[in-house]
A tleap script that builds the chain and sets N, CA, C and O, in Angstrom:
source leaprc.protein.ff14SB
mol = sequence {
  NSER MET SER VAL GLY LYS GLN ILE LYS SER
  PHE LYS TYR ALA ILE HIE GLY ILE ASN THR
  PHE PHE LYS THR GLU ARG ASN GLY ARG ILE
  HIE LEU LEU ALA ALA THR ALA THR VAL ILE
  LEU GLY VAL TYR LEU GLY VAL ASP LYS THR
  ASP TRP LEU TRP LEU SER LEU ALA ILE THR
  LEU VAL ILE VAL ALA GLU ILE ILE ASN THR
  ALA ILE GLU GLN VAL CYS ASN ARG ILE THR
  THR ASP GLN ASP GLU ALA ILE LYS ASP ILE
  LYS ASP ILE SER ALA GLY PHE VAL LEU ILE
  CYS ALA PHE PHE SER VAL ILE LEU GLY ALA
  ILE ILE PHE SER PRO TYR LEU PHE CASN
}
set mol.1.N position { 158.278 52.736 85.729 }
set mol.1.CA position { 157.075 52.894 84.909 }
set mol.1.C position { 155.824 52.858 85.788 }
set mol.1.O position { 155.865 52.400 86.930 }
set mol.2.N position { 154.729 53.341 85.244 }
set mol.2.CA position { 153.477 53.443 85.986 }
set mol.2.C position { 152.805 52.077 86.119 }
set mol.2.O position { 152.771 51.283 85.179 }
set mol.3.N position { 152.269 51.829 87.322 }
set mol.3.CA position { 151.543 50.566 87.521 }
set mol.3.C position { 150.237 50.599 86.731 }
set mol.3.O position { 149.737 51.663 86.369 }
set mol.4.N position { 149.697 49.405 86.472 }
set mol.4.CA position { 148.435 49.296 85.721 }
set mol.4.C position { 147.327 50.043 86.461 }
set mol.4.O position { 146.511 50.725 85.841 }
set mol.5.N position { 147.301 49.913 87.779 }
set mol.5.CA position { 146.292 50.605 88.588 }
set mol.5.C position { 146.354 52.113 88.418 }
set mol.5.O position { 145.325 52.773 88.273 }
set mol.6.N position { 147.585 52.664 88.438 }
set mol.6.CA position { 147.763 54.109 88.251 }
set mol.6.C position { 147.388 54.526 86.834 }
set mol.6.O position { 146.825 55.603 86.635 }
set mol.7.N position { 147.694 53.684 85.848 }
set mol.7.CA position { 147.329 53.989 84.455 }
set mol.7.C position { 145.810 54.030 84.295 }
set mol.7.O position { 145.272 54.920 83.637 }
set mol.8.N position { 145.129 53.066 84.898 }
set mol.8.CA position { 143.659 53.025 84.836 }
set mol.8.C position { 143.072 54.256 85.515 }
set mol.8.O position { 142.127 54.864 85.011 }
set mol.9.N position { 143.648 54.623 86.679 }
set mol.9.CA position { 143.169 55.793 87.414 }
set mol.9.C position { 143.356 57.069 86.585 }
set mol.9.O position { 142.454 57.906 86.534 }
set mol.10.N position { 144.522 57.227 85.935 }
set mol.10.CA position { 144.758 58.432 85.135 }
set mol.10.C position { 143.832 58.460 83.918 }
set mol.10.O position { 143.411 59.531 83.481 }
set mol.11.N position { 143.520 57.296 83.377 }
set mol.11.CA position { 142.567 57.191 82.268 }
set mol.11.C position { 141.184 57.642 82.736 }
set mol.11.O position { 140.489 58.368 82.026 }
set mol.12.N position { 140.786 57.203 83.943 }
set mol.12.CA position { 139.489 57.612 84.511 }
set mol.12.C position { 139.440 59.121 84.720 }
set mol.12.O position { 138.413 59.748 84.464 }
set mol.13.N position { 140.554 59.716 85.189 }
set mol.13.CA position { 140.607 61.172 85.376 }
set mol.13.C position { 140.444 61.896 84.046 }
set mol.13.O position { 139.747 62.907 83.961 }
set mol.14.N position { 141.089 61.374 83.016 }
set mol.14.CA position { 140.993 61.982 81.686 }
set mol.14.C position { 139.556 61.917 81.165 }
set mol.14.O position { 139.043 62.898 80.627 }
set mol.15.N position { 138.910 60.762 81.324 }
set mol.15.CA position { 137.508 60.600 80.911 }
set mol.15.C position { 136.611 61.566 81.692 }
set mol.15.O position { 135.693 62.165 81.132 }
set mol.16.N position { 136.888 61.709 82.996 }
set mol.16.CA position { 136.138 62.652 83.830 }
set mol.16.C position { 136.298 64.079 83.280 }
set mol.16.O position { 135.331 64.836 83.207 }
set mol.17.N position { 137.538 64.433 82.893 }
set mol.17.CA position { 137.791 65.765 82.338 }
set mol.17.C position { 137.029 66.007 81.050 }
set mol.17.O position { 136.471 67.086 80.849 }
set mol.18.N position { 137.001 65.015 80.179 }
set mol.18.CA position { 136.264 65.124 78.911 }
set mol.18.C position { 134.764 65.270 79.187 }
set mol.18.O position { 134.095 66.106 78.580 }
set mol.19.N position { 134.244 64.454 80.102 }
set mol.19.CA position { 132.825 64.546 80.474 }
set mol.19.C position { 132.488 65.916 81.057 }
set mol.19.O position { 131.474 66.516 80.700 }
set mol.20.N position { 133.340 66.406 81.955 }
set mol.20.CA position { 133.133 67.715 82.569 }
set mol.20.C position { 133.103 68.800 81.499 }
set mol.20.O position { 132.260 69.697 81.530 }
set mol.21.N position { 134.032 68.706 80.555 }
set mol.21.CA position { 134.090 69.682 79.462 }
set mol.21.C position { 132.769 69.723 78.700 }
set mol.21.O position { 132.202 70.799 78.513 }
set mol.22.N position { 132.265 68.560 78.255 }
set mol.22.CA position { 131.040 68.549 77.462 }
set mol.22.C position { 129.805 68.903 78.279 }
set mol.22.O position { 128.838 69.438 77.738 }
set mol.23.N position { 129.827 68.608 79.589 }
set mol.23.CA position { 128.678 68.939 80.447 }
set mol.23.C position { 128.625 70.424 80.769 }
set mol.23.O position { 127.543 71.006 80.843 }
set mol.24.N position { 129.792 71.044 80.963 }
set mol.24.CA position { 129.821 72.416 81.479 }
set mol.24.C position { 130.073 73.481 80.421 }
set mol.24.O position { 129.753 74.650 80.636 }
set mol.25.N position { 130.640 73.096 79.282 }
set mol.25.CA position { 131.026 74.096 78.281 }
set mol.25.C position { 130.045 74.116 77.110 }
set mol.25.O position { 129.925 73.140 76.369 }
set mol.26.N position { 129.347 75.240 76.955 }
set mol.26.CA position { 128.405 75.418 75.859 }
set mol.26.C position { 129.098 75.232 74.507 }
set mol.26.O position { 128.567 74.561 73.621 }
set mol.27.N position { 130.294 75.833 74.350 }
set mol.27.CA position { 131.038 75.699 73.099 }
set mol.27.C position { 131.395 74.248 72.809 }
set mol.27.O position { 131.414 73.831 71.650 }
set mol.28.N position { 131.675 73.483 73.847 }
set mol.28.CA position { 131.972 72.067 73.679 }
set mol.28.C position { 130.782 71.326 73.092 }
set mol.28.O position { 130.934 70.483 72.208 }
set mol.29.N position { 129.600 71.649 73.591 }
set mol.29.CA position { 128.384 71.010 73.071 }
set mol.29.C position { 128.101 71.444 71.635 }
set mol.29.O position { 127.628 70.648 70.823 }
set mol.30.N position { 128.394 72.709 71.324 }
set mol.30.CA position { 128.222 73.201 69.952 }
set mol.30.C position { 129.164 72.449 69.003 }
set mol.30.O position { 128.753 72.030 67.921 }
set mol.31.N position { 130.433 72.281 69.416 }
set mol.31.CA position { 131.402 71.551 68.588 }
set mol.31.C position { 131.003 70.085 68.425 }
set mol.31.O position { 131.183 69.498 67.358 }
set mol.32.N position { 130.459 69.502 69.494 }
set mol.32.CA position { 130.000 68.108 69.430 }
set mol.32.C position { 128.835 67.979 68.449 }
set mol.32.O position { 128.763 67.018 67.683 }
set mol.33.N position { 127.927 68.952 68.479 }
set mol.33.CA position { 126.803 68.983 67.545 }
set mol.33.C position { 127.306 69.132 66.103 }
set mol.33.O position { 126.829 68.443 65.201 }
set mol.34.N position { 128.266 70.031 65.891 }
set mol.34.CA position { 128.844 70.230 64.558 }
set mol.34.C position { 129.546 68.957 64.081 }
set mol.34.O position { 129.441 68.583 62.913 }
set mol.35.N position { 130.262 68.297 64.994 }
set mol.35.CA position { 130.950 67.044 64.658 }
set mol.35.C position { 129.939 65.976 64.261 }
set mol.35.O position { 130.141 65.256 63.282 }
set mol.36.N position { 128.850 65.874 65.022 }
set mol.36.CA position { 127.789 64.897 64.732 }
set mol.36.C position { 127.164 65.178 63.368 }
set mol.36.O position { 126.944 64.259 62.578 }
set mol.37.N position { 126.879 66.451 63.096 }
set mol.37.CA position { 126.298 66.841 61.801 }
set mol.37.C position { 127.258 66.504 60.658 }
set mol.37.O position { 126.834 66.045 59.597 }
set mol.38.N position { 128.546 66.734 60.882 }
set mol.38.CA position { 129.568 66.428 59.872 }
set mol.38.C position { 129.612 64.930 59.579 }
set mol.38.O position { 129.673 64.519 58.420 }
set mol.39.N position { 129.580 64.121 60.636 }
set mol.39.CA position { 129.606 62.661 60.469 }
set mol.39.C position { 128.350 62.184 59.730 }
set mol.39.O position { 128.438 61.353 58.826 }
set mol.40.N position { 127.184 62.711 60.117 }
set mol.40.CA position { 125.926 62.335 59.448 }
set mol.40.C position { 125.985 62.707 57.966 }
set mol.40.O position { 125.613 61.907 57.107 }
set mol.41.N position { 126.453 63.922 57.669 }
set mol.41.CA position { 126.564 64.359 56.282 }
set mol.41.C position { 127.552 63.475 55.515 }
set mol.41.O position { 127.294 63.092 54.374 }
set mol.42.N position { 128.683 63.156 56.150 }
set mol.42.CA position { 129.684 62.293 55.517 }
set mol.42.C position { 129.142 60.913 55.197 }
set mol.42.O position { 129.403 60.368 54.124 }
set mol.43.N position { 128.382 60.347 56.135 }
set mol.43.CA position { 127.766 59.030 55.913 }
set mol.43.C position { 126.741 59.130 54.788 }
set mol.43.O position { 126.713 58.290 53.888 }
set mol.44.N position { 125.899 60.162 54.844 }
set mol.44.CA position { 124.845 60.357 53.835 }
set mol.44.C position { 125.433 60.508 52.436 }
set mol.44.O position { 124.913 59.949 51.470 }
set mol.45.N position { 126.529 61.275 52.337 }
set mol.45.CA position { 127.140 61.518 51.025 }
set mol.45.C position { 128.096 60.407 50.602 }
set mol.45.O position { 128.545 60.377 49.456 }
set mol.46.N position { 128.407 59.502 51.513 }
set mol.46.CA position { 129.306 58.399 51.192 }
set mol.46.C position { 130.728 58.836 50.896 }
set mol.46.O position { 131.331 58.379 49.925 }
set mol.47.N position { 131.276 59.729 51.738 }
set mol.47.CA position { 132.640 60.208 51.489 }
set mol.47.C position { 133.645 59.053 51.609 }
set mol.47.O position { 133.419 58.093 52.346 }
set mol.48.N position { 134.749 59.165 50.877 }
set mol.48.CA position { 135.732 58.074 50.854 }
set mol.48.C position { 136.666 58.097 52.067 }
set mol.48.O position { 136.600 58.999 52.902 }
set mol.49.N position { 137.532 57.093 52.143 }
set mol.49.CA position { 138.398 56.913 53.306 }
set mol.49.C position { 139.307 58.111 53.559 }
set mol.49.O position { 139.463 58.538 54.703 }
set mol.50.N position { 139.897 58.648 52.518 }
set mol.50.CA position { 140.782 59.813 52.671 }
set mol.50.C position { 140.018 61.008 53.225 }
set mol.50.O position { 140.514 61.725 54.094 }
set mol.51.N position { 138.801 61.217 52.713 }
set mol.51.CA position { 137.965 62.311 53.228 }
set mol.51.C position { 137.629 62.101 54.702 }
set mol.51.O position { 137.615 63.059 55.475 }
set mol.52.N position { 137.358 60.858 55.097 }
set mol.52.CA position { 137.086 60.564 56.512 }
set mol.52.C position { 138.297 60.884 57.387 }
set mol.52.O position { 138.147 61.387 58.501 }
set mol.53.N position { 139.499 60.591 56.878 }
set mol.53.CA position { 140.708 60.909 57.644 }
set mol.53.C position { 140.809 62.418 57.884 }
set mol.53.O position { 141.082 62.854 59.003 }
set mol.54.N position { 140.591 63.206 56.845 }
set mol.54.CA position { 140.638 64.668 56.967 }
set mol.54.C position { 139.522 65.198 57.874 }
set mol.54.O position { 139.759 66.068 58.712 }
set mol.55.N position { 138.308 64.668 57.701 }
set mol.55.CA position { 137.183 65.121 58.540 }
set mol.55.C position { 137.424 64.784 60.005 }
set mol.55.O position { 137.157 65.605 60.883 }
set mol.56.N position { 137.931 63.573 60.277 }
set mol.56.CA position { 138.181 63.196 61.668 }
set mol.56.C position { 139.312 64.031 62.264 }
set mol.56.O position { 139.277 64.363 63.449 }
set mol.57.N position { 140.318 64.373 61.449 }
set mol.57.CA position { 141.392 65.263 61.914 }
set mol.57.C position { 140.817 66.629 62.281 }
set mol.57.O position { 141.133 67.174 63.339 }
set mol.58.N position { 139.975 67.182 61.412 }
set mol.58.CA position { 139.395 68.505 61.651 }
set mol.58.C position { 138.526 68.507 62.911 }
set mol.58.O position { 138.613 69.424 63.728 }
set mol.59.N position { 137.702 67.494 63.064 }
set mol.59.CA position { 136.836 67.381 64.244 }
set mol.59.C position { 137.689 67.297 65.513 }
set mol.59.O position { 137.431 68.002 66.488 }
set mol.60.N position { 138.695 66.441 65.492 }
set mol.60.CA position { 139.572 66.263 66.659 }
set mol.60.C position { 140.303 67.554 66.977 }
set mol.60.O position { 140.385 67.955 68.138 }
set mol.61.N position { 140.832 68.204 65.958 }
set mol.61.CA position { 141.576 69.447 66.146 }
set mol.61.C position { 140.731 70.514 66.840 }
set mol.61.O position { 141.196 71.154 67.783 }
set mol.62.N position { 139.506 70.708 66.386 }
set mol.62.CA position { 138.640 71.737 66.963 }
set mol.62.C position { 138.267 71.392 68.404 }
set mol.62.O position { 138.313 72.259 69.277 }
set mol.63.N position { 137.900 70.140 68.662 }
set mol.63.CA position { 137.507 69.757 70.021 }
set mol.63.C position { 138.697 69.853 70.977 }
set mol.63.O position { 138.555 70.348 72.095 }
set mol.64.N position { 139.859 69.387 70.549 }
set mol.64.CA position { 141.059 69.484 71.398 }
set mol.64.C position { 141.416 70.954 71.651 }
set mol.64.O position { 141.754 71.323 72.775 }
set mol.65.N position { 141.344 71.783 70.620 }
set mol.65.CA position { 141.628 73.213 70.790 }
set mol.65.C position { 140.674 73.833 71.807 }
set mol.65.O position { 141.096 74.622 72.653 }
set mol.66.N position { 139.401 73.484 71.729 }
set mol.66.CA position { 138.406 74.023 72.659 }
set mol.66.C position { 138.655 73.518 74.085 }
set mol.66.O position { 138.472 74.269 75.043 }
set mol.67.N position { 139.065 72.270 74.234 }
set mol.67.CA position { 139.389 71.730 75.559 }
set mol.67.C position { 140.594 72.472 76.146 }
set mol.67.O position { 140.573 72.847 77.318 }
set mol.68.N position { 141.642 72.685 75.347 }
set mol.68.CA position { 142.824 73.418 75.824 }
set mol.68.C position { 142.438 74.850 76.188 }
set mol.68.O position { 142.865 75.368 77.221 }
set mol.69.N position { 141.632 75.489 75.339 }
set mol.69.CA position { 141.153 76.845 75.604 }
set mol.69.C position { 140.410 76.906 76.948 }
set mol.69.O position { 140.625 77.820 77.743 }
set mol.70.N position { 139.547 75.934 77.184 }
set mol.70.CA position { 138.788 75.884 78.438 }
set mol.70.C position { 139.719 75.725 79.635 }
set mol.70.O position { 139.536 76.386 80.658 }
set mol.71.N position { 140.717 74.849 79.511 }
set mol.71.CA position { 141.683 74.658 80.599 }
set mol.71.C position { 142.445 75.950 80.883 }
set mol.71.O position { 142.625 76.320 82.043 }
set mol.72.N position { 142.890 76.635 79.838 }
set mol.72.CA position { 143.607 77.905 79.998 }
set mol.72.C position { 142.713 78.948 80.668 }
set mol.72.O position { 143.149 79.646 81.583 }
set mol.73.N position { 141.460 79.056 80.213 }
set mol.73.CA position { 140.530 80.017 80.813 }
set mol.73.C position { 140.304 79.724 82.291 }
set mol.73.O position { 140.270 80.642 83.111 }
set mol.74.N position { 140.149 78.444 82.633 }
set mol.74.CA position { 139.922 78.092 84.035 }
set mol.74.C position { 141.130 78.413 84.904 }
set mol.74.O position { 140.977 78.864 86.039 }
set mol.75.N position { 142.329 78.183 84.380 }
set mol.75.CA position { 143.548 78.558 85.115 }
set mol.75.C position { 143.578 80.068 85.319 }
set mol.75.O position { 143.854 80.538 86.423 }
set mol.76.N position { 143.297 80.832 84.265 }
set mol.76.CA position { 143.273 82.298 84.354 }
set mol.76.C position { 142.273 82.776 85.401 }
set mol.76.O position { 142.563 83.690 86.173 }
set mol.77.N position { 141.086 82.149 85.424 }
set mol.77.CA position { 140.050 82.542 86.381 }
set mol.77.C position { 140.439 82.209 87.815 }
set mol.77.O position { 139.985 82.876 88.744 }
set mol.78.N position { 141.275 81.186 88.014 }
set mol.78.CA position { 141.782 80.858 89.347 }
set mol.78.C position { 142.856 81.850 89.782 }
set mol.78.O position { 142.984 82.149 90.970 }
set mol.79.N position { 143.625 82.360 88.826 }
set mol.79.CA position { 144.690 83.322 89.133 }
set mol.79.C position { 144.077 84.641 89.587 }
set mol.79.O position { 144.460 85.176 90.627 }
set mol.80.N position { 143.128 85.169 88.816 }
set mol.80.CA position { 142.446 86.400 89.209 }
set mol.80.C position { 141.124 86.547 88.455 }
set mol.80.O position { 141.002 86.148 87.297 }
set mol.81.N position { 140.153 87.122 89.133 }
set mol.81.CA position { 138.886 87.475 88.475 }
set mol.81.C position { 138.838 88.984 88.243 }
set mol.81.O position { 137.868 89.505 87.693 }
set mol.82.N position { 139.894 89.682 88.667 }
set mol.82.CA position { 139.984 91.129 88.442 }
set mol.82.C position { 140.259 91.418 86.973 }
set mol.82.O position { 140.714 90.551 86.227 }
set mol.83.N position { 139.970 92.672 86.567 }
set mol.83.CA position { 140.356 93.118 85.225 }
set mol.83.C position { 141.879 93.106 85.175 }
set mol.83.O position { 142.532 93.804 85.950 }
set mol.84.N position { 142.440 92.325 84.277 }
set mol.84.CA position { 143.899 92.210 84.172 }
set mol.84.C position { 144.249 92.102 82.699 }
set mol.84.O position { 143.794 91.185 82.016 }
set mol.85.N position { 145.054 93.032 82.207 }
set mol.85.CA position { 145.377 93.115 80.781 }
set mol.85.C position { 146.104 91.861 80.292 }
set mol.85.O position { 145.814 91.362 79.205 }
set mol.86.N position { 147.046 91.349 81.089 }
set mol.86.CA position { 147.803 90.153 80.693 }
set mol.86.C position { 146.887 88.929 80.615 }
set mol.86.O position { 146.989 88.135 79.679 }
set mol.87.N position { 145.996 88.777 81.594 }
set mol.87.CA position { 145.048 87.650 81.597 }
set mol.87.C position { 144.106 87.767 80.392 }
set mol.87.O position { 143.801 86.770 79.737 }
set mol.88.N position { 143.645 89.001 80.104 }
set mol.88.CA position { 142.775 89.220 78.948 }
set mol.88.C position { 143.483 88.798 77.659 }
set mol.88.O position { 142.889 88.132 76.811 }
set mol.89.N position { 144.759 89.189 77.513 }
set mol.89.CA position { 145.536 88.811 76.328 }
set mol.89.C position { 145.661 87.293 76.212 }
set mol.89.O position { 145.502 86.740 75.124 }
set mol.90.N position { 145.943 86.616 77.329 }
set mol.90.CA position { 146.067 85.152 77.340 }
set mol.90.C position { 144.756 84.515 76.865 }
set mol.90.O position { 144.762 83.619 76.020 }
set mol.91.N position { 143.633 84.990 77.419 }
set mol.91.CA position { 142.327 84.445 77.027 }
set mol.91.C position { 142.019 84.723 75.553 }
set mol.91.O position { 141.474 83.864 74.860 }
set mol.92.N position { 142.368 85.920 75.074 }
set mol.92.CA position { 142.131 86.277 73.669 }
set mol.92.C position { 142.976 85.410 72.732 }
set mol.92.O position { 142.488 84.943 71.703 }
set mol.93.N position { 144.238 85.198 73.090 }
set mol.93.CA position { 145.128 84.347 72.284 }
set mol.93.C position { 144.568 82.926 72.237 }
set mol.93.O position { 144.529 82.294 71.181 }
set mol.94.N position { 144.138 82.439 73.392 }
set mol.94.CA position { 143.582 81.093 73.498 }
set mol.94.C position { 142.318 80.947 72.641 }
set mol.94.O position { 142.151 79.952 71.935 }
set mol.95.N position { 141.448 81.932 72.708 }
set mol.95.CA position { 140.241 81.919 71.868 }
set mol.95.C position { 140.636 82.019 70.397 }
set mol.95.O position { 139.967 81.452 69.533 }
set mol.96.N position { 141.717 82.735 70.113 }
set mol.96.CA position { 142.203 82.891 68.741 }
set mol.96.C position { 142.635 81.579 68.118 }
set mol.96.O position { 142.352 81.329 66.947 }
set mol.97.N position { 143.326 80.726 68.889 }
set mol.97.CA position { 143.744 79.462 68.280 }
set mol.97.C position { 142.570 78.533 68.046 }
set mol.97.O position { 142.610 77.713 67.129 }
set mol.98.N position { 141.523 78.642 68.854 }
set mol.98.CA position { 140.307 77.866 68.584 }
set mol.98.C position { 139.671 78.362 67.287 }
set mol.98.O position { 139.231 77.561 66.462 }
set mol.99.N position { 139.623 79.677 67.109 }
set mol.99.CA position { 139.045 80.251 65.899 }
set mol.99.C position { 139.810 79.810 64.649 }
set mol.99.O position { 139.200 79.484 63.630 }
set mol.100.N position { 141.138 79.799 64.725 }
set mol.100.CA position { 141.962 79.335 63.598 }
set mol.100.C position { 141.629 77.879 63.262 }
set mol.100.O position { 141.469 77.530 62.093 }
set mol.101.N position { 141.524 77.031 64.291 }
set mol.101.CA position { 141.187 75.617 64.070 }
set mol.101.C position { 139.798 75.462 63.473 }
set mol.101.O position { 139.596 74.657 62.565 }
set mol.102.N position { 138.840 76.231 63.979 }
set mol.102.CA position { 137.469 76.174 63.467 }
set mol.102.C position { 137.422 76.655 62.016 }
set mol.102.O position { 136.731 76.066 61.184 }
set mol.103.N position { 138.155 77.719 61.719 }
set mol.103.CA position { 138.217 78.257 60.355 }
set mol.103.C position { 138.798 77.214 59.401 }
set mol.103.O position { 138.261 76.991 58.316 }
set mol.104.N position { 139.904 76.572 59.813 }
set mol.104.CA position { 140.506 75.490 59.027 }
set mol.104.C position { 139.484 74.391 58.759 }
set mol.104.O position { 139.390 73.881 57.643 }
set mol.105.N position { 138.726 74.032 59.779 }
set mol.105.CA position { 137.743 72.951 59.654 }
set mol.105.C position { 136.612 73.301 58.695 }
set mol.105.O position { 136.154 72.447 57.936 }
set mol.106.N position { 136.167 74.535 58.724 }
set mol.106.CA position { 135.113 74.979 57.803 }
set mol.106.C position { 135.619 74.941 56.358 }
set mol.106.O position { 134.917 74.467 55.465 }
set mol.107.N position { 136.828 75.438 56.132 }
set mol.107.CA position { 137.433 75.408 54.795 }
set mol.107.C position { 137.590 73.951 54.335 }
set mol.107.O position { 137.239 73.605 53.207 }
set mol.108.N position { 138.119 73.112 55.219 }
set mol.108.CA position { 138.309 71.696 54.897 }
set mol.108.C position { 136.969 71.036 54.554 }
set mol.108.O position { 136.864 70.298 53.574 }
set mol.109.N position { 135.951 71.309 55.369 }
set mol.109.CA position { 134.619 70.755 55.102 }
set mol.109.C position { 134.078 71.202 53.752 }
set mol.109.O position { 133.483 70.408 53.023 }
set mol.110.N position { 134.284 72.471 53.420 }
set mol.110.CA position { 133.820 72.995 52.133 }
set mol.110.C position { 134.538 72.299 50.978 }
set mol.110.O position { 133.916 71.935 49.980 }
set mol.111.N position { 135.849 72.118 51.123 }
set mol.111.CA position { 136.638 71.446 50.077 }
set mol.111.C position { 136.188 69.990 49.918 }
set mol.111.O position { 136.039 69.503 48.797 }
set mol.112.N position { 135.974 69.304 51.034 }
set mol.112.CA position { 135.595 67.888 50.973 }
set mol.112.C position { 134.166 67.697 50.473 }
set mol.112.O position { 133.914 66.859 49.607 }
set mol.113.N position { 133.220 68.482 51.026 }
set mol.113.CA position { 131.819 68.227 50.709 }
set mol.113.C position { 131.365 68.799 49.369 }
set mol.113.O position { 130.425 68.271 48.776 }
set mol.114.N position { 132.008 69.873 48.866 }
set mol.114.CA position { 131.512 70.509 47.642 }
set mol.114.C position { 131.442 69.589 46.419 }
set mol.114.O position { 130.461 69.669 45.679 }
set mol.115.N position { 132.431 68.717 46.165 }
set mol.115.CA position { 132.280 67.825 44.998 }
set mol.115.C position { 131.087 66.857 45.142 }
set mol.115.O position { 130.454 66.499 44.149 }
set mol.116.N position { 130.792 66.445 46.363 }
set mol.116.CA position { 129.660 65.541 46.607 }
set mol.116.C position { 128.330 66.281 46.447 }
set mol.116.O position { 127.339 65.698 46.008 }
set mol.117.N position { 128.314 67.561 46.804 }
set mol.117.CA position { 127.070 68.333 46.796 }
set mol.117.C position { 126.782 68.994 45.467 }
set mol.117.O position { 125.619 69.182 45.111 }
set mol.118.N position { 127.820 69.351 44.723 }
set mol.118.CA position { 127.623 70.172 43.513 }
set mol.118.C position { 128.061 69.489 42.232 }
set mol.118.O position { 128.457 70.165 41.282 }
set mol.119.N position { 128.000 68.166 42.182 }
set mol.119.CA position { 128.321 67.443 40.942 }
set mol.119.C position { 127.094 66.858 40.283 }
set mol.119.O position { 127.201 66.222 39.234 }
savepdb mol mol.pdb
quit
């Protein structure tokens, strides 16, 4: 098993990766802003515990999808910066799963917030 020192070091690397993502990726900052707005709206409207579970799942899903997308794009850019059909497809697929997650989150937000807003 991993020593405590190695576990702490790997945790620090992970935190560094998350920080790098939010510092360097415009989309990451946009998702963070959307997450913050969602939390503020949820607090303001007083959403219940179940709604918070769904909202936190949606926020996590989108941010994790964007982080994975960024990692895939960076790997692709290290492989080649030339026009490459296979690399383009990989990047498009990766962007596609982020879009699916974002779409799910928007639908979920609409379902959760509409009773609070339109009652």
